[in-house]
């Protein structure tokens, strides 16, 4: 059983191992030490956190249809709300993405990674005073495993065959080995609730650092400090207020005038404006999300790999990075994994804009008609501009792309995963396995490029249960090449997360897991005065 302990310097390490030994012994696994804001160096630890104050967050991504049931969480506002009032079994390291203890203090697996045992903390109470028990964890996971739950975590839980208690520990038995299981349990839908939330799934009673005080869906949510919180390195402010601000201009005005202390979803074109505001800081975080164009590999003319290659060589990635993202990102290489993922492929040549190669493959494909690309800024900020840049760069290779702007309303229902060539966006996933399983496994519901290969599926399942890190990395390298050279994904750029805050706000943790400090922004920051 992997036990963790907290050193006097705030470092989280396996019990009985010093820092040097821990880092040396876990380097191959991509595991680094720490938990919460106490693990991060640099600016976040430049001064000791101060307590007190009322934090106001102006956030995009809320709707009047939002629910407090974690199973239904999807937008940014719900993402942050859940992390304020609730906890998951496992968290992830903000710099490496490695699994770290939360409600589960430690875990171990069988040799084939098909049976996992988690030790549950015994010193945690829910907001209503009830002691957390293994039974609550079991009920929570079973609720999200129910085919009728419509939980956002249902796909992750389908591989769990049995959820049981054994001698006070949680035991999960899988249908097949999965070396990434602890990271899958970081999913923000899997917030542990009393009795699993079965009787009242929308009741925000959890074990998190804050208690919900008031809630108006799509408008506002307020929180008060949980004075009985089981951690010492979270919840520095006395209260948190989330104000839903879906309009970019409204968010910028609110931060610039001091009405809020933090905003998300800062568009690159607005960064110069924000930089002119006094005492405003831009927070740029590298992540795993990407802007893309998707081709259905089973639909003409995109069922021709030469045409797919022609389009991949015909896009000017650097122009999109510079002119659409304003430099807030990194170049993509037509597979959905970057260096922020553990065991990321290395040594794969960066695909560059090459009109000559594009023209070669285009001629070889035999296609000679305009290609319809559907787009909308609903796909990603600047998607229409990116599509026009794509059209211009492809024209130099003799490829005519017809850009059709679709309505933002209904784009994700009527265009994405429906039409054979369109603009799209994907957020990051905890692991390479979950990234590929979500949209590249032949049976995946969201296989939005229609990339269906039995040989790829076999590699994915093999890598999932492979505990040897070197062998697993080699498998992922092969998979990346298959998607890059034969798939329907055109991935020009990985986008950075761009937020902004008042200069008085300190401690923001740049977390590669996801935007908004992986949802923990409300409990990680503090005021310097």
Coordinates of C-alpha atoms in Angstrom, one line a residue:
X1 CA 0.0 0.0 0.0
X2 CA 1.5 3.4 -1.0
X3 CA 1.3 5.5 2.1
X4 CA 1.8 9.3 2.0
X5 CA 2.9 11.7 4.7
X6 CA 3.3 15.4 4.9
X7 CA 6.8 16.7 5.8
X8 CA 7.3 19.9 7.9
X9 CA 8.2 21.8 4.7
X10 CA 4.8 21.0 3.2
X11 CA 6.0 18.3 0.9
X12 CA 3.8 15.2 0.4
X13 CA 5.9 12.1 0.2
X14 CA 5.5 8.3 0.7
X15 CA 6.0 7.6 4.4
X16 CA 9.5 6.7 5.4
X17 CA 11.2 8.1 2.3
X18 CA 13.2 11.3 2.2
X19 CA 12.9 13.9 -0.5
X20 CA 15.9 12.8 -2.5
X21 CA 14.8 9.2 -2.4
X22 CA 11.3 10.0 -3.3
X23 CA 12.2 12.1 -6.4
X24 CA 14.7 9.5 -7.6
X25 CA 12.4 6.6 -7.1
X26 CA 9.4 8.2 -8.8
X27 CA 11.0 10.0 -11.7
X28 CA 10.3 7.2 -14.1
X29 CA 6.6 7.3 -13.1
X30 CA 6.3 11.0 -13.6
X31 CA 5.3 11.5 -10.0
X32 CA 6.3 14.6 -8.1
X33 CA 5.6 15.5 -4.5
X34 CA 3.0 17.8 -3.1
X35 CA -0.7 18.5 -2.6
X36 CA -2.7 21.7 -3.2
X37 CA -0.9 25.0 -3.1
X38 CA 1.7 23.8 -0.6
X39 CA 3.4 21.8 -3.3
X40 CA 4.1 24.7 -5.7
X41 CA 7.3 26.7 -5.9
X42 CA 7.8 30.1 -7.5
X43 CA 5.4 33.0 -7.0
X44 CA 2.7 30.9 -5.3
X45 CA 5.1 30.2 -2.5
X46 CA 7.0 33.5 -2.5
X47 CA 5.1 34.5 0.6
X48 CA 3.1 32.8 3.3
X49 CA -0.6 32.7 2.5
X50 CA -2.7 35.2 4.4
X51 CA -6.2 34.4 5.5
X52 CA -9.4 36.4 5.3
X53 CA -11.4 38.4 2.8
X54 CA -14.2 37.9 0.4
X55 CA -13.2 36.6 -3.0
X56 CA -15.2 37.5 -6.1
X57 CA -14.9 35.4 -9.3
X58 CA -16.4 36.6 -12.6
X59 CA -16.7 33.5 -14.6
X60 CA -17.8 32.5 -18.1
X61 CA -19.5 29.2 -18.5
X62 CA -22.7 29.3 -16.5
X63 CA -26.3 28.7 -17.5
X64 CA -29.8 28.9 -15.9
X65 CA -30.1 25.2 -16.8
X66 CA -27.2 24.3 -14.5
X67 CA -27.8 21.8 -11.7
X68 CA -25.9 21.2 -8.4
X69 CA -25.9 17.5 -9.2
X70 CA -22.2 16.7 -9.8
X71 CA -23.2 14.1 -12.4
X72 CA -24.5 16.9 -14.7
X73 CA -21.5 19.3 -14.3
X74 CA -20.2 20.5 -17.6
X75 CA -19.4 24.3 -17.8
X76 CA -16.7 26.3 -16.1
X77 CA -18.9 27.6 -13.3
X78 CA -20.1 24.2 -12.2
X79 CA -16.5 23.0 -12.5
X80 CA -15.4 25.6 -9.9
X81 CA -18.5 25.2 -7.7
X82 CA -17.9 21.5 -7.3
X83 CA -14.3 22.0 -6.3
X84 CA -15.4 24.4 -3.6
X85 CA -17.9 22.2 -1.8
X86 CA -16.7 18.7 -2.7
X87 CA -13.7 16.4 -2.9
X88 CA -12.8 13.4 -5.1
X89 CA -11.0 10.3 -4.0
X90 CA -7.8 11.4 -5.7
X91 CA -6.3 14.7 -6.9
X92 CA -3.5 15.3 -9.4
X93 CA -0.2 17.1 -9.2
X94 CA -0.5 20.5 -10.9
X95 CA 2.9 20.3 -12.6
X96 CA 3.2 16.6 -13.5
X97 CA -0.4 15.4 -13.5
X98 CA 0.6 12.4 -11.2
X99 CA -2.0 11.1 -8.8
X100 CA -2.0 12.5 -5.2
X101 CA -4.0 11.6 -2.1
X102 CA -7.3 13.3 -1.3
X103 CA -10.2 11.4 0.4
X104 CA -8.1 8.3 -0.4
X105 CA -4.9 8.5 1.6
X106 CA -3.2 5.7 -0.3
X107 CA -3.7 2.9 -2.8
X108 CA -2.3 -0.2 -4.4
X109 CA -3.1 -2.5 -7.3
X110 CA -2.8 -6.2 -8.1
X111 CA 0.0 -7.2 -10.4
X112 CA -2.2 -6.9 -13.5
X113 CA -3.8 -3.6 -12.4
X114 CA -7.3 -5.1 -12.4
X115 CA -7.9 -4.9 -8.7
X116 CA -7.3 -1.7 -6.7
X117 CA -7.5 -1.1 -3.0
X118 CA -7.9 2.4 -1.6
X119 CA -7.5 3.4 2.0
X120 CA -10.1 6.0 3.0
X121 CA -9.4 8.7 5.5
X122 CA -11.2 8.3 8.8
X123 CA -10.9 11.9 10.0
X124 CA -13.2 13.7 7.5
X125 CA -16.7 15.0 8.2
X126 CA -19.3 16.2 5.7
X127 CA -20.7 19.7 6.1
X128 CA -23.7 18.5 8.0
X129 CA -21.4 16.8 10.7
X130 CA -21.8 13.2 9.5
X131 CA -18.5 11.3 9.4
X132 CA -17.5 10.2 6.0
X133 CA -17.4 6.4 5.6
X134 CA -16.4 3.9 3.0
X135 CA -20.1 3.3 2.4
X136 CA -20.5 6.9 1.2
X137 CA -17.7 6.4 -1.3
X138 CA -19.2 3.1 -2.6
X139 CA -22.6 4.6 -3.0
X140 CA -21.2 7.6 -4.9
X141 CA -19.3 5.5 -7.3
X142 CA -22.2 3.2 -7.9
X143 CA -24.5 6.1 -8.6
X144 CA -22.2 7.3 -11.3
X145 CA -21.8 3.8 -12.7
X146 CA -25.6 3.3 -13.2
X147 CA -26.4 3.4 -16.9
X148 CA -29.5 5.4 -16.0
X149 CA -27.5 8.1 -14.2
X150 CA -26.5 10.2 -17.2
X151 CA -23.4 11.0 -15.3
X152 CA -20.5 12.7 -17.1
X153 CA -18.3 10.1 -15.5
X154 CA -20.3 7.1 -16.7
X155 CA -17.9 6.3 -19.5
X156 CA -15.0 6.2 -17.1
X157 CA -16.9 3.9 -14.7
X158 CA -18.0 1.4 -17.3
X159 CA -14.8 -0.6 -16.8
X160 CA -15.4 -1.0 -13.1
X161 CA -16.9 -4.5 -12.5
X162 CA -17.3 -4.4 -8.7
X163 CA -17.3 -1.7 -6.0
X164 CA -16.9 -3.2 -2.5
X165 CA -15.6 -2.7 1.0
X166 CA -13.0 -5.0 2.5
X167 CA -11.8 -4.6 6.0
X168 CA -12.5 -0.9 5.9
X169 CA -10.9 -0.3 2.6
X170 CA -12.5 0.4 -0.8
X171 CA -11.8 -2.3 -3.4
X172 CA -12.5 -1.7 -7.1
X173 CA -12.4 -4.7 -9.5
X174 CA -12.1 -3.8 -13.2
X175 CA -13.1 -5.7 -16.3
X176 CA -9.5 -5.3 -17.5
X177 CA -6.3 -3.9 -16.0
X178 CA -5.9 -0.1 -15.9
X179 CA -2.7 1.4 -14.6
X180 CA -4.3 4.9 -14.7
X181 CA -7.3 4.2 -12.4
X182 CA -6.3 6.6 -9.6
X183 CA -6.2 9.5 -12.1
X184 CA -9.6 8.6 -13.5
X185 CA -11.0 9.0 -10.0
X186 CA -9.9 12.7 -10.1
X187 CA -12.8 13.3 -12.5
X188 CA -14.8 16.3 -11.1
X189 CA -18.1 14.5 -11.5
X190 CA -17.1 12.0 -8.9
X191 CA -17.5 14.2 -5.8
X192 CA -18.1 12.1 -2.7
X193 CA -21.6 12.8 -1.2
X194 CA -23.4 11.4 1.9
X195 CA -25.0 8.1 0.9
X196 CA -23.7 8.8 -2.7
X197 CA -26.2 11.5 -3.2
X198 CA -28.7 8.9 -4.2
X199 CA -31.7 10.4 -2.4
X200 CA -30.8 14.0 -3.2
X201 CA -28.1 14.2 -5.9
X202 CA -28.3 18.0 -6.1
X203 CA -27.6 18.5 -2.4
X204 CA -24.2 20.3 -2.2
X205 CA -23.2 18.6 1.1
X206 CA -19.6 17.5 0.8
X207 CA -16.3 17.6 2.4
X208 CA -14.8 20.5 0.6
X209 CA -13.2 23.7 2.0
X210 CA -16.4 25.8 1.6
X211 CA -20.1 25.4 2.2
X212 CA -22.6 26.6 -0.3
X213 CA -24.6 29.5 1.2
X214 CA -26.8 30.6 -1.8
X215 CA -27.3 29.5 -5.4
X216 CA -29.0 31.0 -8.4
X217 CA -28.3 28.9 -11.5
X218 CA -26.6 30.9 -14.2
X219 CA -26.5 34.0 -12.0
X220 CA -24.6 33.7 -8.7
X221 CA -23.3 31.3 -6.0
X222 CA -21.9 32.2 -2.6
X223 CA -19.9 30.1 -0.2
X224 CA -18.7 30.3 3.4
X225 CA -15.6 28.8 4.9
X226 CA -15.9 25.3 6.2
X227 CA -14.3 25.8 9.6
X228 CA -14.1 22.0 10.1
X229 CA -12.1 21.4 6.9
X230 CA -9.7 18.5 7.2
X231 CA -6.9 20.4 5.3
X232 CA -4.6 23.2 6.3
X233 CA -3.5 24.2 2.8
X234 CA -6.8 25.2 1.3
X235 CA -9.5 27.8 1.9
X236 CA -7.6 30.9 2.7
X237 CA -10.4 33.4 2.2
X238 CA -13.4 33.6 4.5
X239 CA -16.0 33.5 1.7
X240 CA -16.2 33.1 -2.1
X241 CA -18.7 34.6 -4.5
X242 CA -19.1 33.4 -8.1
X243 CA -20.8 35.8 -10.5
X244 CA -21.7 34.4 -13.9
X245 CA -20.4 36.7 -16.6
X246 CA -20.7 35.0 -20.0
X247 CA -20.0 38.3 -21.8
X248 CA -16.3 38.9 -22.4
X249 CA -16.7 42.7 -22.3
X250 CA -18.5 42.5 -19.0
X251 CA -15.8 40.4 -17.4
X252 CA -13.1 42.7 -18.5
X253 CA -14.9 45.8 -17.2
X254 CA -15.7 44.1 -13.9
X255 CA -12.0 43.2 -13.3
X256 CA -10.7 46.5 -14.5
X257 CA -13.0 48.4 -12.1
X258 CA -12.3 46.2 -9.2
X259 CA -15.8 44.7 -9.0
X260 CA -14.3 41.2 -9.2
X261 CA -10.8 39.8 -8.3
X262 CA -10.5 37.2 -11.0
X263 CA -11.9 36.4 -14.5
X264 CA -11.5 33.4 -16.9
X265 CA -11.8 33.0 -20.6
X266 CA -9.6 36.0 -21.5
X267 CA -9.4 36.1 -25.3
X268 CA -5.9 36.9 -26.6
X269 CA -7.1 39.9 -28.6
X270 CA -8.2 41.5 -25.3
X271 CA -4.9 41.0 -23.4
X272 CA -3.4 44.3 -24.5
X273 CA -6.5 46.1 -23.2
X274 CA -6.3 44.3 -19.9
X275 CA -2.6 45.0 -19.6
X276 CA -3.3 48.7 -19.7
X277 CA -5.6 48.4 -16.6
X278 CA -3.8 49.3 -13.3
X279 CA -3.0 46.4 -11.0
X280 CA -4.3 43.6 -13.3
X281 CA -2.2 40.5 -14.0
X282 CA -2.5 38.1 -16.9
X283 CA -2.3 34.4 -15.8
X284 CA -1.1 32.2 -18.6
X285 CA -1.1 28.4 -18.0
X286 CA 0.0 25.7 -20.3
X287 CA -2.6 22.9 -20.7
X288 CA -3.7 19.9 -22.7
X289 CA -6.6 21.5 -24.6
X290 CA -6.4 22.0 -28.4
X291 CA -8.0 23.8 -31.3
X292 CA -8.6 21.5 -34.3
X293 CA -10.3 20.7 -37.6
X294 CA -11.9 17.3 -37.8
X295 CA -12.3 15.0 -40.9
X296 CA -14.5 11.9 -40.9
X297 CA -12.2 9.1 -42.1
X298 CA -15.2 7.1 -43.3
X299 CA -16.8 9.8 -45.4
X300 CA -15.9 10.9 -48.9
X301 CA -13.6 12.7 -49.8
X302 CA -11.9 12.3 -46.4
X303 CA -11.8 8.5 -46.7
X304 CA -8.7 9.1 -48.8
X305 CA -5.6 9.4 -46.7
X306 CA -3.7 11.3 -49.3
X307 CA -6.4 14.0 -49.1
X308 CA -6.1 14.0 -45.4
X309 CA -2.4 14.4 -45.6
X310 CA -2.7 17.2 -48.1
X311 CA -4.9 19.2 -45.7
X312 CA -2.5 18.5 -42.8
X313 CA 0.4 19.9 -44.8
X314 CA -1.7 22.8 -46.2
X315 CA -2.4 24.4 -42.8
X316 CA 0.0 27.1 -41.5
X317 CA 0.1 26.3 -37.8
X318 CA 2.5 29.1 -36.9
X319 CA 0.1 31.7 -38.4
X320 CA -2.8 30.4 -36.4
X321 CA -0.7 30.4 -33.2
X322 CA 0.5 34.0 -33.8
X323 CA -2.7 35.6 -35.3
X324 CA -5.5 33.7 -33.6
X325 CA -4.0 32.7 -30.2
X326 CA -1.7 35.7 -30.0
X327 CA 1.1 33.3 -29.1
X328 CA -0.8 31.9 -26.1
X329 CA -0.2 28.3 -27.0
X330 CA 2.1 25.8 -28.7
X331 CA 2.2 24.1 -32.0
X332 CA 0.3 20.9 -32.5
X333 CA 1.4 17.9 -34.5
X334 CA -1.9 16.1 -35.5
X335 CA -2.1 13.8 -32.5
X336 CA -4.0 14.9 -29.3
X337 CA -1.2 14.6 -26.8
X338 CA 1.5 17.2 -25.8
X339 CA 4.3 17.3 -23.3
X340 CA 1.8 17.9 -20.4
X341 CA 0.8 14.3 -20.5
X342 CA 2.8 11.7 -18.7
X343 CA 4.8 9.4 -21.0
X344 CA 4.2 11.8 -23.9
X345 CA 5.9 10.7 -27.2
X346 CA 9.3 12.1 -28.0
X347 CA 11.2 12.5 -31.2
X348 CA 8.3 12.8 -33.6
X349 CA 9.1 15.3 -36.3
X350 CA 7.0 18.4 -36.2
X351 CA 4.8 18.7 -39.2
X352 CA 5.3 22.1 -40.9
X353 CA 3.4 24.1 -43.4
X354 CA 4.5 22.7 -46.8
X355 CA 2.5 23.7 -49.9
X356 CA 4.6 21.5 -52.2
X357 CA 3.9 18.3 -50.1
X358 CA 0.3 19.4 -49.8
X359 CA 0.0 19.7 -53.6
X360 CA 1.7 16.4 -54.1
X361 CA -0.8 14.5 -51.8
X362 CA -3.7 16.5 -53.2
X363 CA -2.9 15.5 -56.8
X364 CA -2.3 11.8 -55.7
X365 CA -5.8 11.8 -54.0
X366 CA -7.5 12.5 -57.3
X367 CA -9.8 15.1 -55.7
X368 CA -10.3 18.3 -57.7
X369 CA -13.4 20.0 -56.2
X370 CA -13.9 22.6 -53.4
X371 CA -13.8 21.2 -49.9
X372 CA -16.5 22.4 -47.5
X373 CA -15.3 23.4 -44.0
X374 CA -17.9 24.3 -41.4
X375 CA -16.9 26.6 -38.6
X376 CA -18.2 28.9 -35.9
X377 CA -16.6 30.8 -33.0
X378 CA -18.6 28.4 -30.8
X379 CA -16.0 25.8 -31.7
X380 CA -13.2 27.9 -30.1
X381 CA -12.3 31.6 -29.8
X382 CA -11.2 32.8 -33.2
X383 CA -12.3 29.6 -35.1
X384 CA -13.7 31.6 -38.0
X385 CA -10.5 33.6 -38.4
X386 CA -8.5 30.3 -38.1
X387 CA -10.6 28.8 -40.8
X388 CA -10.0 31.7 -43.1
X389 CA -6.3 31.4 -42.5
X390 CA -6.5 27.7 -43.3
X391 CA -8.4 28.6 -46.6
X392 CA -5.6 31.1 -47.5
X393 CA -2.7 28.7 -46.8
X394 CA -4.4 25.8 -48.6
X395 CA -5.0 28.0 -51.7
X396 CA -1.2 28.3 -52.2
X397 CA -1.2 24.5 -52.6
X398 CA -3.9 24.5 -55.2
X399 CA -6.6 23.3 -52.7
X400 CA -9.8 25.2 -52.6
X401 CA -11.6 25.3 -49.2
X402 CA -15.1 26.7 -48.9
X403 CA -15.5 28.2 -45.4
X404 CA -19.1 28.1 -44.2
X405 CA -19.9 29.9 -41.0
X406 CA -22.5 28.1 -38.9
X407 CA -24.7 29.6 -36.2
X408 CA -23.2 29.4 -32.7
X409 CA -26.5 28.2 -31.3
X410 CA -26.7 24.4 -31.9
X411 CA -23.2 24.0 -33.3
X412 CA -22.3 21.2 -30.9
X413 CA -25.5 19.4 -31.8
X414 CA -25.9 20.0 -35.5
X415 CA -22.3 20.3 -36.8
X416 CA -19.7 18.7 -34.5
X417 CA -19.6 14.9 -34.7
X418 CA -22.3 15.2 -37.5
X419 CA -20.7 17.0 -40.4
X420 CA -17.6 15.4 -42.1
X421 CA -15.3 18.5 -41.9
X422 CA -15.5 21.1 -39.1
X423 CA -13.7 23.2 -36.6
X424 CA -13.6 21.8 -33.0
X425 CA -12.1 22.1 -29.6
X426 CA -11.1 19.5 -27.0
X427 CA -10.2 20.1 -23.4
X428 CA -7.5 17.9 -21.7
X429 CA -7.9 14.6 -20.1
X430 CA -6.1 13.2 -17.1
X431 CA -4.2 10.5 -19.1
X432 CA -3.3 9.5 -22.6
X433 CA -5.5 6.5 -22.1
X434 CA -8.6 8.6 -21.3
X435 CA -7.7 11.0 -24.1
X436 CA -7.6 8.2 -26.7
X437 CA -10.5 6.2 -25.2
X438 CA -12.8 9.2 -25.4
X439 CA -12.5 9.9 -29.1
X440 CA -10.2 7.4 -30.9
X441 CA -11.3 4.0 -29.7
X442 CA -13.5 2.4 -32.4
X443 CA -16.4 2.1 -30.1
X444 CA -16.1 5.6 -28.5
X445 CA -19.4 7.6 -28.6
X446 CA -17.4 10.8 -29.4
X447 CA -15.1 9.3 -32.1
X448 CA -15.5 12.5 -34.0
X449 CA -13.0 11.7 -36.7
X450 CA -14.4 8.2 -37.3
X451 CA -10.9 6.8 -36.8
X452 CA -11.7 3.1 -36.4
X453 CA -8.8 0.7 -36.4
X454 CA -8.7 -2.7 -34.7
X455 CA -4.9 -2.6 -34.5
X456 CA -5.1 0.8 -32.7
X457 CA -7.7 -0.5 -30.3
X458 CA -5.5 -3.4 -29.4
X459 CA -2.5 -1.1 -28.7
X460 CA -4.7 1.1 -26.5
X461 CA -6.0 -1.9 -24.4
X462 CA -2.4 -3.2 -24.2
X463 CA -1.1 0.1 -23.0
X464 CA -3.9 0.5 -20.5
X465 CA -2.9 -2.5 -18.4
X466 CA 0.9 -2.2 -19.0
X467 CA 2.7 -1.3 -15.7
X468 CA 6.2 -1.2 -17.2
X469 CA 6.6 2.6 -18.0
X470 CA 9.1 2.1 -20.8
X471 CA 6.9 -0.4 -22.6
X472 CA 3.9 1.8 -22.1
X473 CA 5.6 4.9 -23.5
X474 CA 6.6 2.9 -26.6
X475 CA 3.0 1.8 -27.2
X476 CA 1.8 5.4 -26.9
X477 CA 4.5 6.5 -29.4
X478 CA 3.2 4.0 -32.0
X479 CA -0.4 5.1 -31.4
X480 CA 0.5 8.8 -31.8
X481 CA 2.2 8.1 -35.2
X482 CA -0.9 6.2 -36.3
X483 CA -3.2 9.1 -35.5
X484 CA -0.8 11.7 -36.9
X485 CA -0.2 9.9 -40.2
X486 CA -3.4 8.1 -40.9
X487 CA -6.1 9.8 -38.8
X488 CA -8.6 12.6 -39.5
X489 CA -7.3 15.1 -36.9
X490 CA -5.8 18.3 -38.0
X491 CA -4.3 19.8 -34.8
X492 CA -2.6 23.1 -35.5
X493 CA -2.3 24.4 -31.8
X494 CA -2.6 23.5 -28.2
X495 CA -4.1 26.5 -26.4
X496 CA -2.9 27.9 -23.2
X497 CA -5.4 28.8 -20.5
X498 CA -5.6 32.6 -20.2
X499 CA -7.1 34.2 -17.1
X500 CA -6.6 37.5 -15.3
X501 CA -6.7 38.7 -11.7
X502 CA -6.2 41.6 -9.5
X503 CA -2.6 42.1 -8.5
X504 CA -3.8 41.8 -4.8
X505 CA -4.7 38.2 -5.4
X506 CA -1.8 35.8 -4.7
X507 CA -1.2 32.0 -4.7
X508 CA -2.7 31.2 -8.1
X509 CA -1.5 27.7 -9.0
X510 CA -0.8 27.0 -12.7
X511 CA -2.2 23.6 -13.0
X512 CA -1.8 21.5 -16.3
X513 CA -4.8 19.5 -15.3
X514 CA -7.4 22.0 -16.6
X515 CA -8.3 25.6 -16.6
X516 CA -9.1 27.7 -13.5
X517 CA -6.2 26.0 -11.6
X518 CA -7.9 22.7 -12.4
X519 CA -11.1 24.0 -10.8
X520 CA -9.4 24.8 -7.5
X521 CA -8.9 28.6 -8.0
X522 CA -11.4 29.5 -5.3
X523 CA -9.7 27.6 -2.5
X524 CA -6.0 28.1 -3.5
X525 CA -5.7 31.9 -3.7
X526 CA -5.4 34.5 -1.0
X527 CA -5.2 38.3 -0.7
X528 CA -1.9 40.0 0.1
X529 CA -3.6 42.7 2.2

